[in-house]
Amino acid sequence: MIQAPPLSLAFDQNSVLQITGKARLSGSVKISGAKNSALAIMAGALLCADHCRLTNVPSLLDIERMSQVLTSLGIKITKTGHTLEIETQNLQQYDAPYDLVSQLRASFFIIGPLLTRLGIARIPLPGGCAIGARPVDLHVRGLQSMGADVHIEHGVVHAYVKGKGNRLKGTRIYLDYPSVGATETLMMAATLADGETTLENAAQEPEVIDLANFCRAMGARIKGAGTNTISIDGVKSLHAVEYEIIPDRIEAGTFLVAGAITQSAITLSPVIPEHLTAVIAKLEAMGAKIISTEHQSLSIIPGDLYPIDIETMPYPGFPTDMQAQFMALLSIVPGNSIISETVFENRLHHVAELNRMGANIRLKGNHAFISGVPQLSGAPVMATDLRASAALVLAGLAAEGTTTMQGLHHLDRGYDHLEGKLRSLGANIHRITEFQ
Ligand code: EPZ
């Protein structure tokens, strides 16, 4: 077996991660830019027929895929390190290709900007994934209420703006669920609509605020991002901008759990602590100490851990994107814990893999009943989705012996060089290319 070359963002299907526990970590690690902010902001760049420069963009498969989607529409994109230059003058295509959209749900978010720029959009339904059906009805209904004619035919969403001037109309929209993507799609569509749009029961995630700040930097008039009511006053056009993506709160939370699960003291930065309030609260309730030593940095100090119950909720509740990581952590905390996944209908696949490593977790519907075990043991495991793959890496760090994880393309979608960062903290983790 040979060691794979440094992470290439190709679809790495021939490698495995080999993790040897029990790891003791120390030192500090740099947190990359937020995936879910960068993806939405890349779609938002379509709103202006000019040049956008995004900095602190993470190097991820999903970013590469979103770049491919935008390029297929005629957009010129160059990525140098963590800086993305996006030239959107030449937007001609309104037809996004199925093979790209089907691999990246976030690419559906371009429907709002396309409608405002071209008055027409044809986007394949993103379809479901391992964690659920992932419908887009809230996006579609919101755009229809803004005056777009939207219908679905042969798995493709056909949308166009009726009437002269191709402008969507501002209106009041109540979201049945505070969907992150629907809030972002409709907020973007409203920036260039005719009149004012109010989004009620809107998502409050930090990535929604980051997208709103990006659009405001381009000249959009948006108030209330980060609350459940966002109002957008449509303007005629937006201008070029340079914008820095916020740090990734889910990557930061994943590293906090890495410290907790290996009983290690580690420091991470940059991080915005208020983006992690629920995660920090749960770790402290479990007995961990989290301190903020310097500006935009957090340290975790290990201690005896106690069982807790967790229910995932829309922000500011406990994030569903941290559920799998806490499942791994609680699997070795003495006592009984319960995790309820309320956001996605099918986001508990990692439980079976954790049980193969010796965890004792029982599933009943969307509830996981965890009885902490003294020790996990390394095993061959299969990643099923992005956060499940992170959870299995964390479990491998804590387990006795070696864990070999397949399905690295899931991990590479959302983590920027995770194994390199963990190795720099002292973990024994390597990407190995398996012969065919
Ligand atoms: C975003 O997905 C994130 N992805 C997800 O992160 C995150 O888990 C999710 O928000 C929740 O926080 C990006 O930002 C690219 P939703 P999104 O619309 O927008 C239902 C990760 O691991 N719903 O808030 O797709 C939906 O089925 C990924 O980084 C509808 O019913 O999430 C789900 O049950 C995974 N109709 C719930 O809302 C709709 O039209 C939340 O989905 C839209 C959503």
Coordinates of N, CA and C in Angstrom, one line a residue, residues 116-315:
T116 N -33.3 36.6 -11.5 CA -33.2 38.0 -11.4 C -32.3 38.6 -12.6
R117 N -31.3 37.8 -13.0 CA -30.4 38.3 -14.0 C -31.0 38.1 -15.4
L118 N -31.5 36.9 -15.6 CA -31.9 36.5 -17.0 C -33.4 36.4 -17.2
G119 N -34.1 36.4 -16.1 CA -35.6 36.2 -16.2 C -36.0 34.8 -16.4
I120 N -35.0 33.9 -16.5 CA -35.4 32.5 -16.8 C -34.3 31.6 -16.1
A121 N -34.7 30.4 -15.7 CA -33.8 29.4 -15.2 C -34.3 28.0 -15.4
R122 N -33.4 27.1 -15.7 CA -33.8 25.7 -15.8 C -32.9 24.8 -15.0
I123 N -33.3 24.4 -13.8 CA -32.4 23.7 -12.9 C -33.0 22.3 -12.6
P124 N -32.2 21.2 -12.8 CA -32.7 19.9 -12.4 C -33.0 19.9 -10.9
L125 N -34.0 19.1 -10.5 CA -34.3 18.9 -9.1 C -33.0 18.3 -8.5
P126 N -32.5 18.8 -7.4 CA -31.3 18.3 -6.8 C -31.4 16.9 -6.4
G127 N -32.7 16.5 -6.1 CA -32.8 15.1 -5.7 C -32.4 14.9 -4.2
G128 N -32.7 13.7 -3.8 CA -32.3 13.4 -2.4 C -30.9 13.0 -2.2
C129 N -30.5 12.7 -1.0 CA -29.2 12.2 -0.7 C -29.3 11.3 0.5
A130 N -28.1 10.9 1.1 CA -28.2 9.9 2.2 C -29.0 10.4 3.4
I131 N -29.1 11.7 3.5 CA -29.7 12.2 4.8 C -31.2 12.5 4.6
G132 N -31.7 12.5 3.4 CA -33.2 12.7 3.3 C -33.6 13.1 1.9
A133 N -34.9 13.3 1.7 CA -35.4 13.6 0.4 C -35.0 15.0 -0.1
R134 N -34.7 15.9 0.7 CA -34.2 17.2 0.4 C -35.1 17.9 -0.6
P135 N -36.4 18.1 -0.4 CA -37.3 18.8 -1.3 C -36.9 20.2 -1.5
V136 N -37.5 20.9 -2.5 CA -37.2 22.3 -2.7 C -38.6 23.1 -2.9
D137 N -39.6 22.5 -2.3 CA -41.0 23.1 -2.4 C -41.0 24.5 -1.8
L138 N -40.3 24.8 -0.8 CA -40.3 26.1 -0.2 C -39.6 27.1 -1.1
H139 N -38.6 26.7 -1.8 CA -37.9 27.6 -2.7 C -38.9 27.9 -3.8
V140 N -39.5 26.9 -4.4 CA -40.4 27.0 -5.6 C -41.6 27.9 -5.2
R141 N -42.3 27.6 -4.1 CA -43.5 28.4 -3.7 C -43.1 29.8 -3.5
G142 N -42.0 30.1 -2.9 CA -41.6 31.5 -2.6 C -41.4 32.2 -3.9
L143 N -40.7 31.6 -4.9 CA -40.5 32.3 -6.2 C -41.8 32.5 -6.9
Q144 N -42.7 31.5 -6.8 CA -44.0 31.7 -7.4 C -44.7 32.9 -6.8
S145 N -44.6 33.1 -5.5 CA -45.3 34.2 -4.9 C -44.6 35.5 -5.3
M146 N -43.4 35.5 -5.8 CA -42.7 36.7 -6.3 C -43.0 36.9 -7.8
G147 N -43.9 36.1 -8.3 CA -44.4 36.4 -9.7 C -43.7 35.5 -10.7
A148 N -42.9 34.5 -10.3 CA -42.2 33.7 -11.3 C -43.2 32.5 -11.7
D149 N -43.1 32.2 -12.9 CA -43.9 31.0 -13.3 C -43.0 29.8 -13.2
V150 N -43.2 28.9 -12.2 CA -42.3 27.8 -11.9 C -43.1 26.5 -12.0
H151 N -42.6 25.6 -12.9 CA -43.2 24.3 -12.9 C -42.2 23.2 -13.1
I152 N -42.5 22.0 -12.7 CA -41.5 20.9 -12.7 C -41.9 19.9 -13.7
E153 N -41.0 19.6 -14.6 CA -41.3 18.7 -15.7 C -40.1 17.8 -15.9
H154 N -40.3 16.5 -15.9 CA -39.2 15.5 -16.1 C -38.0 15.8 -15.2
G155 N -38.3 16.1 -13.9 CA -37.2 16.2 -13.0 C -36.5 17.5 -13.1
V156 N -37.0 18.5 -13.9 CA -36.3 19.8 -14.1 C -37.3 20.9 -13.6
V157 N -36.7 21.8 -12.9 CA -37.5 23.0 -12.5 C -37.4 24.1 -13.6
H158 N -38.5 24.4 -14.2 CA -38.5 25.4 -15.3 C -39.1 26.7 -14.6
A159 N -38.3 27.8 -14.6 CA -38.8 29.0 -14.0 C -38.6 30.2 -14.9
Y160 N -39.6 31.0 -15.1 CA -39.3 32.3 -15.8 C -40.2 33.4 -15.2
V161 N -39.7 34.6 -15.4 CA -40.5 35.8 -14.9 C -41.4 36.3 -16.0
K162 N -42.7 36.3 -15.6 CA -43.7 36.8 -16.6 C -43.6 38.3 -16.7
G163 N -44.2 38.8 -17.8 CA -44.4 40.3 -17.8 C -43.1 41.0 -18.2
K164 N -43.3 42.3 -18.4 CA -42.2 43.1 -19.0 C -41.1 43.3 -18.0
G165 N -39.9 43.5 -18.5 CA -38.8 43.9 -17.6 C -38.3 42.8 -16.8
N166 N -38.9 41.6 -16.9 CA -38.3 40.4 -16.3 C -38.0 40.6 -14.8
R167 N -38.8 41.4 -14.1 CA -38.4 41.6 -12.7 C -39.4 40.9 -11.8
L168 N -38.8 40.2 -10.8 CA -39.7 39.6 -9.8 C -40.3 40.7 -9.0
K169 N -41.4 40.4 -8.3 CA -42.1 41.4 -7.5 C -41.9 41.1 -6.1
G170 N -41.6 42.2 -5.3 CA -41.4 42.0 -3.9 C -42.8 41.6 -3.3
T171 N -42.7 40.8 -2.2 CA -44.0 40.4 -1.6 C -43.6 39.8 -0.2
R172 N -44.7 39.4 0.5 CA -44.5 38.9 1.9 C -44.5 37.4 1.8
I173 N -43.5 36.7 2.3 CA -43.5 35.2 2.2 C -43.3 34.6 3.6
Y174 N -44.2 33.7 4.0 CA -44.0 33.0 5.2 C -43.5 31.6 4.9
L175 N -42.3 31.3 5.5 CA -41.8 29.9 5.2 C -42.3 28.9 6.2
D176 N -42.9 27.8 5.7 CA -43.5 26.8 6.7 C -42.4 26.3 7.6
Y177 N -41.1 26.3 7.1 CA -40.0 25.7 7.9 C -38.9 26.7 7.7
P178 N -38.1 27.0 8.7 CA -37.0 28.0 8.5 C -35.8 27.3 7.8
S179 N -36.1 27.0 6.5 CA -35.2 26.4 5.6 C -34.0 27.3 5.3
V180 N -32.8 26.8 5.5 CA -31.6 27.7 5.2 C -31.6 28.0 3.7
G181 N -31.7 27.0 2.9 CA -31.6 27.2 1.5 C -32.7 28.0 0.9
A182 N -33.9 27.8 1.4 CA -35.0 28.6 0.8 C -34.9 30.0 1.2
T183 N -34.4 30.3 2.5 CA -34.2 31.6 2.9 C -33.2 32.3 2.0
E184 N -32.1 31.6 1.7 CA -31.0 32.1 0.9 C -31.5 32.4 -0.5
T185 N -32.2 31.4 -1.1 CA -32.6 31.5 -2.5 C -33.5 32.8 -2.6
L186 N -34.5 32.9 -1.7 CA -35.5 34.0 -1.8 C -34.9 35.3 -1.4
M187 N -34.0 35.3 -0.5 CA -33.3 36.6 -0.1 C -32.5 37.1 -1.3
M188 N -31.8 36.2 -2.0 CA -31.1 36.6 -3.2 C -32.0 37.1 -4.3
A189 N -33.1 36.3 -4.5 CA -34.0 36.7 -5.6 C -34.6 38.1 -5.3
A190 N -34.8 38.4 -4.0 CA -35.5 39.7 -3.6 C -34.6 40.9 -3.8
T191 N -33.3 40.7 -3.8 CA -32.3 41.8 -3.8 C -32.6 42.7 -5.1
L192 N -33.0 42.1 -6.2 CA -33.2 42.8 -7.4 C -34.6 42.9 -7.9
A193 N -35.5 42.5 -6.9 CA -37.0 42.5 -7.3 C -37.5 43.9 -7.2
D194 N -38.7 44.0 -7.8 CA -39.4 45.3 -7.8 C -40.2 45.5 -6.5
G195 N -39.7 46.3 -5.6 CA -40.4 46.5 -4.3 C -39.8 45.8 -3.2
E196 N -40.5 45.7 -2.0 CA -40.0 45.1 -0.8 C -40.5 43.7 -0.6
T197 N -39.6 42.8 -0.2 CA -39.9 41.5 0.2 C -39.7 41.2 1.7
T198 N -40.6 40.6 2.3 CA -40.4 40.2 3.7 C -40.5 38.7 3.8
L199 N -39.4 38.1 4.4 CA -39.3 36.7 4.6 C -39.6 36.4 6.1
E200 N -40.7 35.7 6.4 CA -41.1 35.4 7.8 C -40.8 34.0 8.1
N201 N -40.5 33.7 9.3 CA -40.0 32.4 9.8 C -38.8 32.0 9.0
A202 N -37.9 33.0 8.7 CA -36.7 32.8 8.0 C -35.6 32.1 8.8
A203 N -34.7 31.4 8.2 CA -33.6 30.7 8.9 C -32.7 31.8 9.4
Q204 N -32.0 31.5 10.6 CA -31.2 32.5 11.3 C -29.7 32.1 11.3
E205 N -29.4 31.1 10.6 CA -28.0 30.6 10.6 C -26.9 31.7 10.3
P206 N -25.7 31.6 10.8 CA -24.7 32.5 10.5 C -24.4 32.6 9.0
E207 N -24.6 31.5 8.3 CA -24.3 31.5 6.9 C -25.3 32.4 6.1
V208 N -26.5 32.5 6.7 CA -27.5 33.4 6.1 C -27.1 34.8 6.3
I209 N -26.6 35.1 7.5 CA -26.1 36.5 7.8 C -24.9 36.8 6.9
D210 N -24.0 35.8 6.7 CA -22.8 36.1 5.8 C -23.3 36.4 4.4
L211 N -24.2 35.6 3.9 CA -24.7 35.9 2.5 C -25.4 37.3 2.5
A212 N -26.2 37.6 3.5 CA -26.8 38.9 3.5 C -25.7 40.0 3.5
N213 N -24.7 39.8 4.3 CA -23.6 40.9 4.4 C -22.9 41.0 3.0
F214 N -22.7 39.8 2.4 CA -22.1 39.8 1.0 C -23.0 40.6 0.1
C215 N -24.3 40.4 0.1 CA -25.2 41.1 -0.9 C -25.2 42.6 -0.5
R216 N -25.2 42.9 0.8 CA -25.2 44.3 1.2 C -23.9 45.0 0.7
A217 N -22.8 44.2 0.7 CA -21.6 44.8 0.3 C -21.6 45.1 -1.2
M218 N -22.5 44.4 -1.9 CA -22.7 44.6 -3.4 C -23.7 45.7 -3.6
G219 N -24.3 46.2 -2.5 CA -25.3 47.3 -2.7 C -26.7 46.9 -2.4
A220 N -27.0 45.7 -2.0 CA -28.3 45.2 -1.7 C -28.8 45.9 -0.4
R221 N -30.2 46.0 -0.3 CA -30.7 46.6 0.9 C -31.5 45.6 1.7
I222 N -30.8 45.0 2.7 CA -31.3 43.9 3.5 C -31.3 44.2 5.0
K223 N -32.4 44.0 5.6 CA -32.4 44.2 7.1 C -33.0 42.9 7.8
G224 N -32.4 42.7 9.0 CA -33.0 41.6 9.8 C -32.4 40.2 9.6
A225 N -31.3 40.1 8.8 CA -30.7 38.8 8.6 C -30.2 38.3 10.0
G226 N -30.4 37.1 10.3 CA -30.0 36.6 11.6 C -31.2 36.6 12.6
T227 N -32.3 37.2 12.1 CA -33.6 37.1 12.9 C -34.5 36.3 12.1
N228 N -35.7 36.0 12.6 CA -36.7 35.2 11.8 C -37.5 36.0 10.8
T229 N -37.2 37.3 10.8 CA -37.9 38.2 9.8 C -36.9 39.0 9.0
I230 N -36.7 38.8 7.7 CA -35.7 39.5 6.9 C -36.5 40.3 5.9
S231 N -36.1 41.6 5.8 CA -36.8 42.4 4.8 C -35.8 42.9 3.8
I232 N -36.2 42.9 2.5 CA -35.2 43.2 1.4 C -35.9 44.2 0.5
D233 N -35.3 45.4 0.3 CA -35.8 46.4 -0.6 C -35.1 46.2 -1.9
G234 N -35.8 45.8 -3.0 CA -35.2 45.6 -4.3 C -34.5 46.8 -4.8
V235 N -33.3 46.6 -5.4 CA -32.6 47.7 -6.1 C -32.5 47.3 -7.6
K236 N -32.0 48.3 -8.4 CA -31.9 48.0 -9.8 C -30.7 47.2 -10.2
S237 N -29.6 47.4 -9.5 CA -28.4 46.6 -9.9 C -27.5 46.5 -8.7
L238 N -26.5 45.6 -8.8 CA -25.5 45.4 -7.7 C -24.2 45.6 -8.3
H239 N -23.2 45.9 -7.5 CA -21.8 46.1 -8.1 C -20.8 45.2 -7.5
A240 N -19.6 45.2 -8.1 CA -18.5 44.3 -7.8 C -18.1 44.5 -6.3
V241 N -17.5 43.4 -5.8 CA -17.2 43.4 -4.3 C -16.1 42.4 -4.1
E242 N -15.3 42.7 -3.0 CA -14.4 41.7 -2.5 C -14.9 41.4 -1.1
Y243 N -14.9 40.1 -0.8 CA -15.6 39.7 0.5 C -14.9 38.5 1.1
E244 N -14.7 38.5 2.4 CA -14.1 37.4 3.1 C -15.1 36.5 3.8
I245 N -15.0 35.2 3.5 CA -16.0 34.2 4.1 C -15.7 34.0 5.6
I246 N -16.8 33.9 6.4 CA -16.6 33.6 7.8 C -16.0 32.3 8.1
P247 N -15.4 32.1 9.3 CA -14.8 30.7 9.6 C -15.9 29.7 9.7
D248 N -15.6 28.4 9.5 CA -16.6 27.4 9.4 C -16.9 26.9 10.8
R249 N -18.1 27.2 11.3 CA -18.4 26.8 12.7 C -18.6 25.3 12.9
I250 N -18.9 24.6 11.8 CA -19.1 23.1 11.9 C -17.7 22.5 12.0
E251 N -16.8 23.0 11.2 CA -15.4 22.4 11.3 C -14.9 22.7 12.7
A252 N -15.1 23.9 13.2 CA -14.6 24.3 14.5 C -15.3 23.3 15.6
G253 N -16.6 23.1 15.4 CA -17.2 22.2 16.4 C -16.7 20.8 16.3
T254 N -16.3 20.4 15.1 CA -15.8 19.0 14.9 C -14.5 18.9 15.6
F255 N -13.6 20.0 15.6 CA -12.3 19.9 16.3 C -12.5 20.0 17.8
L256 N -13.5 20.7 18.3 CA -13.8 20.7 19.7 C -14.2 19.3 20.2
V257 N -14.9 18.6 19.4 CA -15.3 17.2 19.7 C -14.0 16.3 19.6
A258 N -13.2 16.6 18.7 CA -11.9 15.9 18.6 C -11.1 16.0 19.9
G259 N -11.1 17.2 20.5 CA -10.4 17.4 21.8 C -11.1 16.6 22.9
A260 N -12.5 16.7 22.9 CA -13.2 16.1 24.0 C -13.1 14.5 23.9
I261 N -13.2 14.0 22.7 CA -13.2 12.5 22.6 C -11.9 11.9 22.8
T262 N -10.8 12.7 22.7 CA -9.5 12.1 23.0 C -8.9 12.7 24.3
Q263 N -9.8 13.4 25.0 CA -9.3 13.9 26.3 C -8.1 14.8 26.1
S264 N -8.1 15.6 25.1 CA -6.9 16.4 24.8 C -7.2 17.9 24.9
A265 N -6.2 18.7 25.2 CA -6.4 20.2 25.2 C -5.9 20.7 23.9
I266 N -6.8 21.2 23.1 CA -6.3 21.8 21.8 C -7.0 23.2 21.6
T267 N -6.3 24.0 20.8 CA -6.8 25.4 20.5 C -7.2 25.5 19.0
L268 N -8.3 26.2 18.7 CA -8.6 26.4 17.3 C -8.9 27.8 17.0
S269 N -8.5 28.3 15.9 CA -8.8 29.7 15.4 C -8.6 29.8 13.9
P270 N -9.2 30.7 13.2 CA -10.1 31.7 13.8 C -11.5 31.0 14.0
V271 N -12.2 31.5 15.0 CA -13.5 31.0 15.2 C -14.4 32.1 15.8
I272 N -15.7 32.1 15.5 CA -16.6 33.1 16.1 C -17.4 32.4 17.2
P273 N -17.0 32.5 18.5 CA -17.6 31.8 19.5 C -19.2 31.8 19.5
E274 N -19.7 33.0 19.2 CA -21.2 33.1 19.3 C -21.9 32.3 18.2
H275 N -21.1 31.8 17.2 CA -21.7 30.9 16.2 C -21.8 29.5 16.7
L276 N -21.2 29.2 17.9 CA -21.1 27.9 18.5 C -21.8 27.8 19.8
T277 N -22.7 28.7 20.1 CA -23.3 28.8 21.5 C -23.9 27.5 21.9
A278 N -24.7 26.9 21.1 CA -25.3 25.6 21.4 C -24.3 24.5 21.6
V279 N -23.3 24.4 20.7 CA -22.3 23.4 20.8 C -21.5 23.5 22.1
I280 N -21.1 24.7 22.4 CA -20.3 25.0 23.6 C -21.1 24.7 24.8
A281 N -22.4 25.1 24.8 CA -23.2 24.8 26.0 C -23.3 23.3 26.2
K282 N -23.5 22.5 25.2 CA -23.6 21.1 25.4 C -22.3 20.5 25.9
L283 N -21.2 20.9 25.3 CA -19.9 20.4 25.8 C -19.6 20.7 27.2
E284 N -20.0 22.0 27.6 CA -19.8 22.4 29.0 C -20.8 21.6 29.9
A285 N -22.0 21.3 29.4 CA -23.0 20.6 30.2 C -22.4 19.1 30.4
M286 N -21.6 18.7 29.5 CA -21.0 17.3 29.6 C -19.8 17.3 30.6
G287 N -19.3 18.5 30.9 CA -18.2 18.6 31.8 C -16.9 19.1 31.2
A288 N -16.9 19.4 29.9 CA -15.7 19.9 29.3 C -15.6 21.4 29.6
K289 N -14.3 21.9 29.6 CA -14.2 23.4 29.8 C -13.7 24.0 28.4
I290 N -14.5 25.0 28.0 CA -14.1 25.7 26.8 C -13.7 27.1 27.2
I291 N -12.5 27.5 26.8 CA -12.1 28.9 27.1 C -11.7 29.7 25.9
S292 N -11.9 31.0 25.9 CA -11.6 31.8 24.8 C -10.4 32.6 25.2
T293 N -9.2 32.2 24.7 CA -8.0 32.8 25.2 C -7.7 34.1 24.5
E294 N -7.7 34.0 23.2 CA -7.5 35.3 22.4 C -8.7 35.5 21.4
H295 N -8.5 36.7 20.7 CA -9.6 37.1 19.8 C -9.8 36.0 18.8
Q296 N -11.1 35.6 18.6 CA -11.5 34.6 17.6 C -10.7 33.3 17.8
S297 N -10.5 32.9 19.1 CA -9.9 31.5 19.3 C -10.6 30.9 20.5
L298 N -10.6 29.5 20.4 CA -11.2 28.8 21.5 C -10.3 27.6 21.9
S299 N -10.2 27.3 23.2 CA -9.5 26.1 23.6 C -10.4 25.2 24.4
I300 N -10.2 23.9 24.2 CA -11.0 23.0 25.0 C -10.1 22.3 26.0
I301 N -10.5 22.2 27.3 CA -9.7 21.6 28.3 C -10.5 20.3 28.7
P302 N -9.8 19.2 28.6 CA -10.5 17.9 28.9 C -10.9 17.8 30.4
G303 N -11.9 17.0 30.7 CA -12.3 16.7 32.0 C -13.2 15.4 32.0
D304 N -13.6 14.9 33.1 CA -14.6 13.8 33.1 C -15.9 14.3 32.4
L305 N -16.4 13.4 31.6 CA -17.6 13.8 30.8 C -18.8 13.0 31.3
Y306 N -20.0 13.7 31.2 CA -21.2 13.1 31.7 C -22.2 13.1 30.6
P307 N -23.2 12.1 30.7 CA -24.1 12.0 29.6 C -25.1 13.2 29.5
I308 N -25.6 13.4 28.3 CA -26.6 14.5 28.1 C -27.6 14.1 27.0
D309 N -28.7 14.8 26.9 CA -29.6 14.6 25.8 C -29.5 15.8 24.8
I310 N -29.6 15.5 23.5 CA -29.5 16.5 22.5 C -30.7 16.4 21.5
E311 N -31.2 17.5 21.1 CA -32.2 17.5 20.1 C -31.8 18.6 19.0
T312 N -31.6 18.1 17.8 CA -31.2 19.1 16.7 C -32.4 20.0 16.4
M313 N -32.0 21.2 16.1 CA -33.0 22.3 15.8 C -32.4 23.3 14.8
P314 N -33.3 24.0 14.2 CA -32.8 25.2 13.4 C -32.0 26.1 14.3
Y315 N -31.1 26.9 13.7 CA -30.3 27.8 14.5 C -31.2 28.9 15.2

